Amino acid sequence: MTAQSASAAPGPLAGVRILDLSSVVMGPYATQVLGDLGADVIKVEPPTGDNLRAVGPMRNPGMGHLYLHLNRNKRSVVLDLKTPEGLDACLKLAESCDALLYNIRPQAMARLGLSYEAVAARNPRIVYLGAYGFGEAGPYAGRPAYDDLIQGQTGIAALSAQQSGELPRYAPLTLADRAVGLHVGIALVSSVLHARATGRGQQVEIPMFEGMAHLVLGDHLGGATFEPPLGPTGYARLLAPHRRPYATADGYICLLIYNDKHWRNFFALIGKPELSEDPRFCSHGARAAHISEVYAYVAEVIATRPSQDWLEDLARADIPASQLYTVDGLLEDEHLAATGFIRRLDHPSEGPIRTTAPLGRYEGTPTALSRPAPRLGQHSREVLEEAGYDDEWINAMAARGITKDGND
């Protein structure tokens, strides 16, 4: 399948138009998901492009691997928003959009001439969504916010150290960007539905710090849930030192013996059915109270046999277990291959690439990889013509560097 011949099926968000002024990961991830679902995402970039374009590996300048994945199903328009002409063109584009997404401080948007009031004056129905580091009502407003900083400030690095007994570490993912990016996408669609029902747009704020605090505290508020506290913060099972892939005689497996049936089957499998009556193992509550000891015992047993032997016996005993993959192994997974999740396509400028399919299946409104990630300014002329600008104006703005025709 080539990117250009991919199905043009509309998707469930067909007819929703988003003006995306965001960059790097969090905002672009939100609009990638919405673009996969059929929204028309117009990505406004400065003449230098989204910074993420420069993150390799890449075949051609400005087309790094992360950019390619995060910006598919979008159209790229270059506008220098620091010029009167670029600003006015951006406001003109906003007139036909359901939502505008940005990820700098509201004060910086106002200095550009793109405050909510300025945008709403051109389109009262627009959803004006800011996705940035910290809520404007608190003392951290305006602080710089990057994924590593937010992981550290919301306790993720400390939880890693608490669980492993090692130094604090960040999760090896842009976890905060992507987790909160999903909140951004939900907030945008919800607010567009409200605007379409009422005829009124609104300002929306989705802060990264609060979004990750929401995620962390959902699991780890623990005894501090109650007033007065009934114990420390933390979810003991998630923090148990042996909650990790189990070492076998020749590698590792992933195993979760969870409910009473699983435990009875496990003890029968290892030839110790009497342990089902052991006070440490006899009930869910008992296991939770002794979770570190429980996991340590399982680790000792699993280390005695090879991985494949365990996986076969555990499957027969109906106990949840799986192999441990590297990322390379994940790319070769038979299930992902059978479902078509890993897509191979031909990018018009980057050649053969692999990417992931849009998530999920929509029987009546199928999704598609209908647009590969665009070159810088690839759609400037197309989108500006849709907004009513003629070739003479576009050519003049391109000559001055205010826009860029990526097809030239």
Tab-separated table of C-alpha atoms in Angstrom:
chain	number	residue	atom	x	y	z
A	1	MET	CA	0.000	0.000	0.000
A	2	THR	CA	1.255	3.489	-0.785
A	3	ALA	CA	0.429	6.503	1.324
A	4	GLN	CA	-1.205	8.263	-1.612
A	5	SER	CA	-3.363	5.288	-2.566
A	6	ALA	CA	-4.528	4.625	0.991
A	7	SER	CA	-8.273	4.644	1.441
A	8	ALA	CA	-9.816	8.080	1.685
A	9	ALA	CA	-12.535	6.766	4.013
A	10	PRO	CA	-13.664	9.711	6.116
A	11	GLY	CA	-13.407	8.369	9.646
A	12	PRO	CA	-15.682	9.299	12.558
A	13	LEU	CA	-14.294	12.862	12.825
A	14	ALA	CA	-14.799	13.762	9.167
A	15	GLY	CA	-15.943	17.370	8.970
A	16	VAL	CA	-14.017	18.504	12.057
A	17	ARG	CA	-11.281	21.014	11.196
A	18	ILE	CA	-8.450	21.786	13.615
A	19	LEU	CA	-5.917	24.602	13.398
A	20	ASP	CA	-2.869	23.093	15.082
A	21	LEU	CA	-0.271	25.598	16.286
A	22	SER	CA	1.375	23.096	18.614
A	23	SER	CA	4.811	21.551	18.221
A	24	VAL	CA	7.103	18.776	19.516
A	25	VAL	CA	5.084	15.862	21.062
A	26	MET	CA	2.063	16.520	23.311
A	27	GLY	CA	-0.073	18.644	21.001
A	28	PRO	CA	0.998	16.896	17.793
A	29	TYR	CA	0.249	13.506	19.363
A	30	ALA	CA	-3.271	14.668	20.218
A	31	THR	CA	-3.877	15.900	16.674
A	32	GLN	CA	-2.259	12.797	15.153
A	33	VAL	CA	-4.895	10.699	16.925
A	34	LEU	CA	-7.660	13.064	15.778
A	35	GLY	CA	-6.284	13.152	12.239
A	36	ASP	CA	-6.251	9.350	12.199
A	37	LEU	CA	-9.954	9.532	13.062
A	38	GLY	CA	-10.664	11.736	10.054
A	39	ALA	CA	-10.281	15.320	11.312
A	40	ASP	CA	-8.767	17.820	8.885
A	41	VAL	CA	-5.688	18.970	10.804
A	42	ILE	CA	-3.971	22.100	9.495
A	43	LYS	CA	-0.511	22.238	11.048
A	44	VAL	CA	0.788	25.812	11.153
A	45	GLU	CA	4.589	25.908	11.329
A	46	PRO	CA	7.088	28.760	11.474
A	47	PRO	CA	9.469	29.133	8.509
A	48	THR	CA	12.034	27.049	10.447
A	49	GLY	CA	9.514	24.235	11.035
A	50	ASP	CA	8.534	22.207	14.090
A	51	ASN	CA	11.636	21.529	16.212
A	52	LEU	CA	10.843	17.813	16.158
A	53	ARG	CA	11.624	17.723	12.456
A	54	ALA	CA	15.318	17.798	13.403
A	55	VAL	CA	15.278	14.684	15.621
A	56	GLY	CA	16.862	11.771	13.722
A	57	PRO	CA	17.233	9.276	12.301
A	58	MET	CA	16.072	10.652	8.944
A	59	ARG	CA	16.658	10.230	5.236
A	60	ASN	CA	16.160	13.893	4.387
A	61	PRO	CA	16.557	17.070	6.463
A	62	GLY	CA	13.478	18.041	8.429
A	63	MET	CA	11.824	14.631	8.184
A	64	GLY	CA	12.927	12.845	11.370
A	65	HIS	CA	11.348	9.595	12.502
A	66	LEU	CA	9.294	11.059	15.370
A	67	TYR	CA	7.994	13.835	13.145
A	68	LEU	CA	6.905	11.282	10.527
A	69	HIS	CA	4.792	9.352	13.031
A	70	LEU	CA	3.329	12.295	14.959
A	71	ASN	CA	2.302	14.365	11.946
A	72	ARG	CA	0.680	11.967	9.530
A	73	ASN	CA	-2.846	12.804	8.381
A	74	LYS	CA	-2.086	16.545	8.579
A	75	ARG	CA	-1.506	19.416	6.183
A	76	SER	CA	1.505	21.700	6.737
A	77	VAL	CA	1.177	25.459	6.270
A	78	VAL	CA	4.079	27.822	6.891
A	79	LEU	CA	3.190	31.213	8.359
A	80	ASP	CA	5.459	33.704	10.076
A	81	LEU	CA	3.092	34.771	12.843
A	82	LYS	CA	5.387	37.639	13.844
A	83	THR	CA	4.427	39.495	10.679
A	84	PRO	CA	1.072	41.283	10.178
A	85	GLU	CA	0.378	39.273	7.032
A	86	GLY	CA	1.163	35.932	8.649
A	87	LEU	CA	-0.940	36.776	11.684
A	88	ASP	CA	-3.907	37.860	9.595
A	89	ALA	CA	-3.678	34.699	7.487
A	90	CYS	CA	-3.708	32.574	10.643
A	91	LEU	CA	-6.807	34.384	11.895
A	92	LYS	CA	-8.389	33.904	8.485
A	93	LEU	CA	-7.758	30.159	8.699
A	94	ALA	CA	-9.281	30.098	12.184
A	95	GLU	CA	-12.568	31.364	10.749
A	96	SER	CA	-13.272	27.969	9.155
A	97	CYS	CA	-11.968	25.800	12.008
A	98	ASP	CA	-13.767	24.081	14.861
A	99	ALA	CA	-10.772	24.317	17.171
A	100	LEU	CA	-7.400	25.985	17.593
A	101	LEU	CA	-4.743	24.127	19.587
A	102	TYR	CA	-1.600	25.788	20.946
A	103	ASN	CA	1.086	24.855	23.473
A	104	ILE	CA	2.731	28.111	24.526
A	105	ARG	CA	1.594	30.350	27.386
A	106	PRO	CA	-1.626	32.315	26.804
A	107	GLN	CA	0.343	35.527	27.373
A	108	ALA	CA	2.659	34.619	24.500
A	109	MET	CA	-0.342	33.928	22.277
A	110	ALA	CA	-1.734	37.339	23.205
A	111	ARG	CA	1.562	39.033	22.312
A	112	LEU	CA	1.361	37.372	18.896
A	113	GLY	CA	-2.143	38.808	18.456
A	114	LEU	CA	-3.754	35.392	18.855
A	115	SER	CA	-5.507	35.751	22.214
A	116	TYR	CA	-8.823	34.004	22.702
A	117	GLU	CA	-10.583	37.333	22.298
A	118	ALA	CA	-8.845	38.029	18.983
A	119	VAL	CA	-9.579	34.567	17.606
A	120	ALA	CA	-13.169	34.455	18.906
A	121	ALA	CA	-13.844	37.827	17.296
A	122	ARG	CA	-13.271	36.110	13.955
A	123	ASN	CA	-14.991	32.834	14.927
A	124	PRO	CA	-17.216	32.847	18.034
A	125	ARG	CA	-17.814	29.079	17.715
A	126	ILE	CA	-14.164	28.129	17.950
A	127	VAL	CA	-12.718	25.951	20.715
A	128	TYR	CA	-9.494	27.630	21.843
A	129	LEU	CA	-7.436	24.959	23.597
A	130	GLY	CA	-4.170	25.596	25.415
A	131	ALA	CA	-2.037	22.524	26.217
A	132	TYR	CA	0.936	23.654	28.257
A	133	GLY	CA	2.879	22.893	31.414
A	134	PHE	CA	0.950	24.228	34.390
A	135	GLY	CA	-2.498	25.615	35.091
A	136	GLU	CA	-2.631	29.399	34.871
A	137	ALA	CA	-4.345	29.681	38.273
A	138	GLY	CA	-1.342	28.324	40.203
A	139	PRO	CA	2.110	29.606	41.193
A	140	TYR	CA	3.871	27.381	38.623
A	141	ALA	CA	2.157	29.103	35.693
A	142	GLY	CA	4.657	29.897	32.996
A	143	ARG	CA	7.362	27.516	34.136
A	144	PRO	CA	9.057	25.509	31.380
A	145	ALA	CA	7.611	22.011	31.107
A	146	TYR	CA	9.218	19.095	29.334
A	147	ASP	CA	8.431	15.412	29.620
A	148	ASP	CA	11.447	14.628	31.834
A	149	LEU	CA	10.681	17.500	34.197
A	150	ILE	CA	7.031	16.543	34.526
A	151	GLN	CA	7.893	12.881	35.139
A	152	GLY	CA	10.197	14.014	37.932
A	153	GLN	CA	7.781	16.511	39.422
A	154	THR	CA	4.845	14.095	39.500
A	155	GLY	CA	6.755	11.345	41.308
A	156	ILE	CA	7.348	8.889	38.460
A	157	ALA	CA	11.149	8.922	38.764
A	158	ALA	CA	10.923	8.557	42.550
A	159	LEU	CA	8.432	5.685	42.232
A	160	SER	CA	10.888	3.939	39.924
A	161	ALA	CA	13.597	4.213	42.576
A	162	GLN	CA	11.230	3.120	45.342
A	163	GLN	CA	10.218	0.032	43.406
A	164	SER	CA	13.663	-0.969	42.126
A	165	GLY	CA	15.903	0.149	44.975
A	166	GLU	CA	18.070	1.882	42.392
A	167	LEU	CA	18.543	5.484	41.332
A	168	PRO	CA	15.507	7.508	40.205
A	169	ARG	CA	14.798	7.029	36.516
A	170	TYR	CA	12.414	8.470	33.981
A	171	ALA	CA	10.216	6.052	32.036
A	172	PRO	CA	11.906	5.449	28.659
A	173	LEU	CA	8.953	6.993	26.819
A	174	THR	CA	7.610	10.488	26.286
A	175	LEU	CA	5.080	9.319	28.825
A	176	ALA	CA	3.797	12.665	30.075
A	177	ASP	CA	3.484	14.111	26.571
A	178	ARG	CA	1.503	11.165	25.294
A	179	ALA	CA	-0.658	10.476	28.356
A	180	VAL	CA	-1.714	14.110	28.649
A	181	GLY	CA	-1.937	14.365	24.862
A	182	LEU	CA	-4.811	11.896	24.991
A	183	HIS	CA	-6.565	14.191	27.497
A	184	VAL	CA	-6.008	17.032	25.036
A	185	GLY	CA	-7.689	15.074	22.268
A	186	ILE	CA	-10.648	14.164	24.468
A	187	ALA	CA	-11.031	17.756	25.642
A	188	LEU	CA	-10.950	19.067	22.088
A	189	VAL	CA	-13.584	16.687	20.747
A	190	SER	CA	-15.817	17.182	23.806
A	191	SER	CA	-15.636	20.952	23.466
A	192	VAL	CA	-16.344	20.851	19.731
A	193	LEU	CA	-19.461	18.772	20.428
A	194	HIS	CA	-20.571	21.393	22.955
A	195	ALA	CA	-19.900	24.226	20.516
A	196	ARG	CA	-21.882	22.531	17.782
A	197	ALA	CA	-24.792	21.958	20.154
A	198	THR	CA	-24.849	25.499	21.554
A	199	GLY	CA	-23.237	27.677	18.904
A	200	ARG	CA	-20.724	28.930	21.470
A	201	GLY	CA	-17.031	28.196	21.618
A	202	GLN	CA	-14.891	28.444	24.722
A	203	GLN	CA	-11.374	28.547	26.128
A	204	VAL	CA	-10.032	25.229	27.397
A	205	GLU	CA	-6.856	24.571	29.387
A	206	ILE	CA	-5.203	21.147	29.711
A	207	PRO	CA	-2.037	21.417	31.838
A	208	MET	CA	0.644	18.760	31.639
A	209	PHE	CA	1.585	18.787	35.341
A	210	GLU	CA	-1.959	18.367	36.574
A	211	GLY	CA	-2.625	15.760	33.877
A	212	MET	CA	0.235	13.548	35.039
A	213	ALA	CA	-0.595	14.155	38.713
A	214	HIS	CA	-4.080	12.873	37.841
A	215	LEU	CA	-2.510	9.708	36.422
A	216	VAL	CA	-0.058	9.082	39.264
A	217	LEU	CA	-2.407	9.811	42.143
A	218	GLY	CA	-5.082	7.609	40.610
A	219	ASP	CA	-2.863	4.643	41.467
A	220	HIS	CA	-0.768	5.896	44.357
A	221	LEU	CA	-2.901	8.135	46.577
A	222	GLY	CA	-3.263	5.032	48.758
A	223	GLY	CA	-3.922	5.591	52.443
A	224	ALA	CA	-3.823	9.364	51.917
A	225	THR	CA	-7.173	8.962	50.163
A	226	PHE	CA	-8.777	9.102	53.593
A	227	GLU	CA	-8.954	11.859	56.202
A	228	PRO	CA	-7.202	11.179	58.475
A	229	PRO	CA	-4.859	8.954	56.400
A	230	LEU	CA	-5.233	5.189	56.800
A	231	GLY	CA	-1.627	4.601	55.787
A	232	PRO	CA	1.066	5.858	53.447
A	233	THR	CA	0.682	6.805	49.819
A	234	GLY	CA	1.447	4.156	47.218
A	235	TYR	CA	-0.100	1.029	45.710
A	236	ALA	CA	1.877	-1.805	47.297
A	237	ARG	CA	1.518	-4.292	44.455
A	238	LEU	CA	2.920	-1.851	41.905
A	239	LEU	CA	5.822	-0.983	44.200
A	240	ALA	CA	6.826	-4.549	45.125
A	241	PRO	CA	10.528	-5.044	44.298
A	242	HIS	CA	9.836	-8.305	42.439
A	243	ARG	CA	7.104	-6.789	40.276
A	244	ARG	CA	9.134	-7.080	37.108
A	245	PRO	CA	9.733	-9.712	34.448
A	246	TYR	CA	10.733	-12.973	36.135
A	247	ALA	CA	14.149	-14.443	35.373
A	248	THR	CA	13.967	-18.022	34.138
A	249	ALA	CA	16.776	-20.518	33.662
A	250	ASP	CA	17.514	-19.031	30.225
A	251	GLY	CA	15.851	-15.615	29.985
A	252	TYR	CA	12.745	-13.821	31.233
A	253	ILE	CA	8.971	-14.139	31.092
A	254	CYS	CA	6.120	-11.840	32.095
A	255	LEU	CA	3.677	-13.441	34.523
A	256	LEU	CA	0.739	-12.233	36.572
A	257	ILE	CA	-0.879	-14.784	38.873
A	258	TYR	CA	-3.825	-12.685	39.920
A	259	ASN	CA	-7.022	-14.311	41.169
A	260	ASP	CA	-7.677	-17.315	43.434
A	261	LYS	CA	-8.133	-19.673	40.482
A	262	HIS	CA	-4.784	-18.623	39.008
A	263	TRP	CA	-3.044	-19.275	42.312
A	264	ARG	CA	-4.635	-22.712	42.793
A	265	ASN	CA	-3.589	-23.649	39.276
A	266	PHE	CA	-0.069	-22.354	39.838
A	267	PHE	CA	0.438	-24.308	43.044
A	268	ALA	CA	-0.915	-27.443	41.365
A	269	LEU	CA	1.457	-26.859	38.456
A	270	ILE	CA	4.520	-26.680	40.707
A	271	GLY	CA	3.411	-29.673	42.765
A	272	LYS	CA	2.535	-27.757	45.950
A	273	PRO	CA	-1.273	-27.560	46.071
A	274	GLU	CA	-1.155	-27.222	49.868
A	275	LEU	CA	0.157	-23.664	49.499
A	276	SER	CA	-3.362	-22.609	48.470
A	277	GLU	CA	-4.180	-22.774	52.189
A	278	ASP	CA	-1.036	-20.921	53.315
A	279	PRO	CA	-2.001	-17.711	55.201
A	280	ARG	CA	0.171	-15.692	52.815
A	281	PHE	CA	-1.536	-17.009	49.679
A	282	CYS	CA	-5.061	-18.081	50.618
A	283	SER	CA	-6.973	-14.960	49.503
A	284	HIS	CA	-6.595	-11.764	47.519
A	285	GLY	CA	-6.395	-9.750	50.717
A	286	ALA	CA	-3.766	-12.025	52.210
A	287	ARG	CA	-1.624	-11.833	49.088
A	288	ALA	CA	-1.947	-8.047	48.996
A	289	ALA	CA	-0.787	-7.855	52.611
A	290	HIS	CA	2.283	-9.976	51.847
A	291	ILE	CA	2.845	-8.873	48.261
A	292	SER	CA	6.627	-8.529	48.395
A	293	GLU	CA	6.983	-11.997	49.909
A	294	VAL	CA	4.537	-13.436	47.380
A	295	TYR	CA	6.402	-12.034	44.385
A	296	ALA	CA	9.754	-13.109	45.845
A	297	TYR	CA	8.512	-16.692	46.166
A	298	VAL	CA	7.287	-16.763	42.575
A	299	ALA	CA	10.615	-15.328	41.386
A	300	GLU	CA	12.476	-18.153	43.159
A	301	VAL	CA	10.299	-20.817	41.531
A	302	ILE	CA	10.342	-19.363	38.014
A	303	ALA	CA	14.145	-19.204	37.991
A	304	THR	CA	14.359	-23.019	38.023
A	305	ARG	CA	13.150	-23.764	34.456
A	306	PRO	CA	13.561	-22.419	30.887
A	307	SER	CA	11.229	-19.772	29.521
A	308	GLN	CA	9.522	-21.858	26.851
A	309	ASP	CA	8.750	-24.675	29.284
A	310	TRP	CA	7.091	-22.211	31.620
A	311	LEU	CA	5.100	-20.506	28.848
A	312	GLU	CA	3.707	-23.806	27.601
A	313	ASP	CA	2.793	-25.101	31.078
A	314	LEU	CA	1.326	-21.781	32.209
A	315	ALA	CA	-0.834	-21.619	29.078
A	316	ARG	CA	-2.176	-25.102	29.755
A	317	ALA	CA	-2.934	-24.066	33.341
A	318	ASP	CA	-4.775	-20.937	32.134
A	319	ILE	CA	-2.398	-18.597	33.986
A	320	PRO	CA	-1.665	-15.243	32.293
A	321	ALA	CA	1.908	-15.158	30.991
A	322	SER	CA	3.795	-13.888	27.958
A	323	GLN	CA	7.235	-13.651	26.484
A	324	LEU	CA	9.416	-10.598	27.107
A	325	TYR	CA	9.907	-8.570	23.945
A	326	THR	CA	12.429	-6.002	22.914
A	327	VAL	CA	11.133	-3.259	20.617
A	328	ASP	CA	12.654	-5.196	17.710
A	329	GLY	CA	10.693	-8.250	18.803
A	330	LEU	CA	7.484	-6.235	19.012
A	331	LEU	CA	7.859	-5.250	15.364
A	332	GLU	CA	7.822	-8.953	14.429
A	333	ASP	CA	4.887	-9.961	16.645
A	334	GLU	CA	2.516	-12.361	14.877
A	335	HIS	CA	-0.632	-10.779	16.320
A	336	LEU	CA	0.318	-7.277	15.180
A	337	ALA	CA	1.161	-8.693	11.780
A	338	ALA	CA	-2.182	-10.508	11.518
A	339	THR	CA	-4.186	-7.412	12.475
A	340	GLY	CA	-2.263	-5.153	10.100
A	341	PHE	CA	-1.128	-2.922	12.930
A	342	ILE	CA	2.389	-2.396	11.571
A	343	ARG	CA	1.957	-0.683	8.221
A	344	ARG	CA	4.542	-0.468	5.460
A	345	LEU	CA	3.959	2.393	3.072
A	346	ASP	CA	5.773	4.523	0.523
A	347	HIS	CA	6.256	8.123	1.594
A	348	PRO	CA	6.409	10.472	-1.416
A	349	SER	CA	9.722	12.004	-0.324
A	350	GLU	CA	11.063	9.602	2.327
A	351	GLY	CA	10.564	6.311	0.527
A	352	PRO	CA	9.542	3.068	2.252
A	353	ILE	CA	8.696	3.529	5.945
A	354	ARG	CA	7.000	1.579	8.713
A	355	THR	CA	4.400	3.119	10.969
A	356	THR	CA	1.492	2.045	13.143
A	357	ALA	CA	-2.099	1.814	12.001
A	358	PRO	CA	-4.778	4.102	13.436
A	359	LEU	CA	-5.916	2.463	16.650
A	360	GLY	CA	-9.177	0.572	16.792
A	361	ARG	CA	-11.780	-0.474	14.258
A	362	TYR	CA	-14.770	1.611	13.211
A	363	GLU	CA	-17.158	-0.468	11.134
A	364	GLY	CA	-19.217	2.388	9.739
A	365	THR	CA	-16.513	5.054	9.508
A	366	PRO	CA	-13.206	3.300	8.855
A	367	THR	CA	-10.002	5.159	9.522
A	368	ALA	CA	-7.103	5.494	7.093
A	369	LEU	CA	-3.526	6.618	6.654
A	370	SER	CA	-4.679	9.020	3.964
A	371	ARG	CA	-1.910	11.610	4.284
A	372	PRO	CA	1.755	10.920	5.016
A	373	ALA	CA	3.561	13.393	7.265
A	374	PRO	CA	3.992	16.538	5.148
A	375	ARG	CA	7.121	18.325	4.052
A	376	LEU	CA	7.498	21.781	5.541
A	377	GLY	CA	4.885	24.007	3.947
A	378	GLN	CA	3.732	21.284	1.567
A	379	HIS	CA	0.119	22.426	1.764
A	380	SER	CA	0.603	26.173	2.203
A	381	ARG	CA	-0.727	27.071	-1.215
A	382	GLU	CA	-3.609	24.594	-1.061
A	383	VAL	CA	-4.845	25.730	2.357
A	384	LEU	CA	-4.342	29.446	1.708
A	385	GLU	CA	-6.268	29.158	-1.561
A	386	GLU	CA	-9.105	27.481	0.362
A	387	ALA	CA	-9.109	30.516	2.660
A	388	GLY	CA	-9.512	32.860	-0.327
A	389	TYR	CA	-5.960	34.018	-1.050
A	390	ASP	CA	-4.907	34.184	-4.700
A	391	ASP	CA	-1.671	33.090	-6.348
A	392	GLU	CA	-0.338	36.639	-6.518
A	393	TRP	CA	-0.644	37.113	-2.743
A	394	ILE	CA	0.766	33.661	-1.958
A	395	ASN	CA	3.724	34.192	-4.300
A	396	ALA	CA	4.455	37.591	-2.750
A	397	MET	CA	4.348	36.165	0.790
A	398	ALA	CA	6.580	33.256	-0.228
A	399	ALA	CA	9.099	35.655	-1.749
A	400	ARG	CA	9.264	37.509	1.581
A	401	GLY	CA	9.605	34.280	3.619
A	402	ILE	CA	6.254	34.756	5.379
A	403	THR	CA	4.988	31.499	3.914
A	404	LYS	CA	6.669	28.632	2.106
A	405	ASP	CA	5.411	26.547	-0.755
A	406	GLY	CA	6.827	23.140	0.068
A	407	ASN	CA	6.083	21.906	-3.446
A	408	ASP	CA	8.550	24.314	-5.048
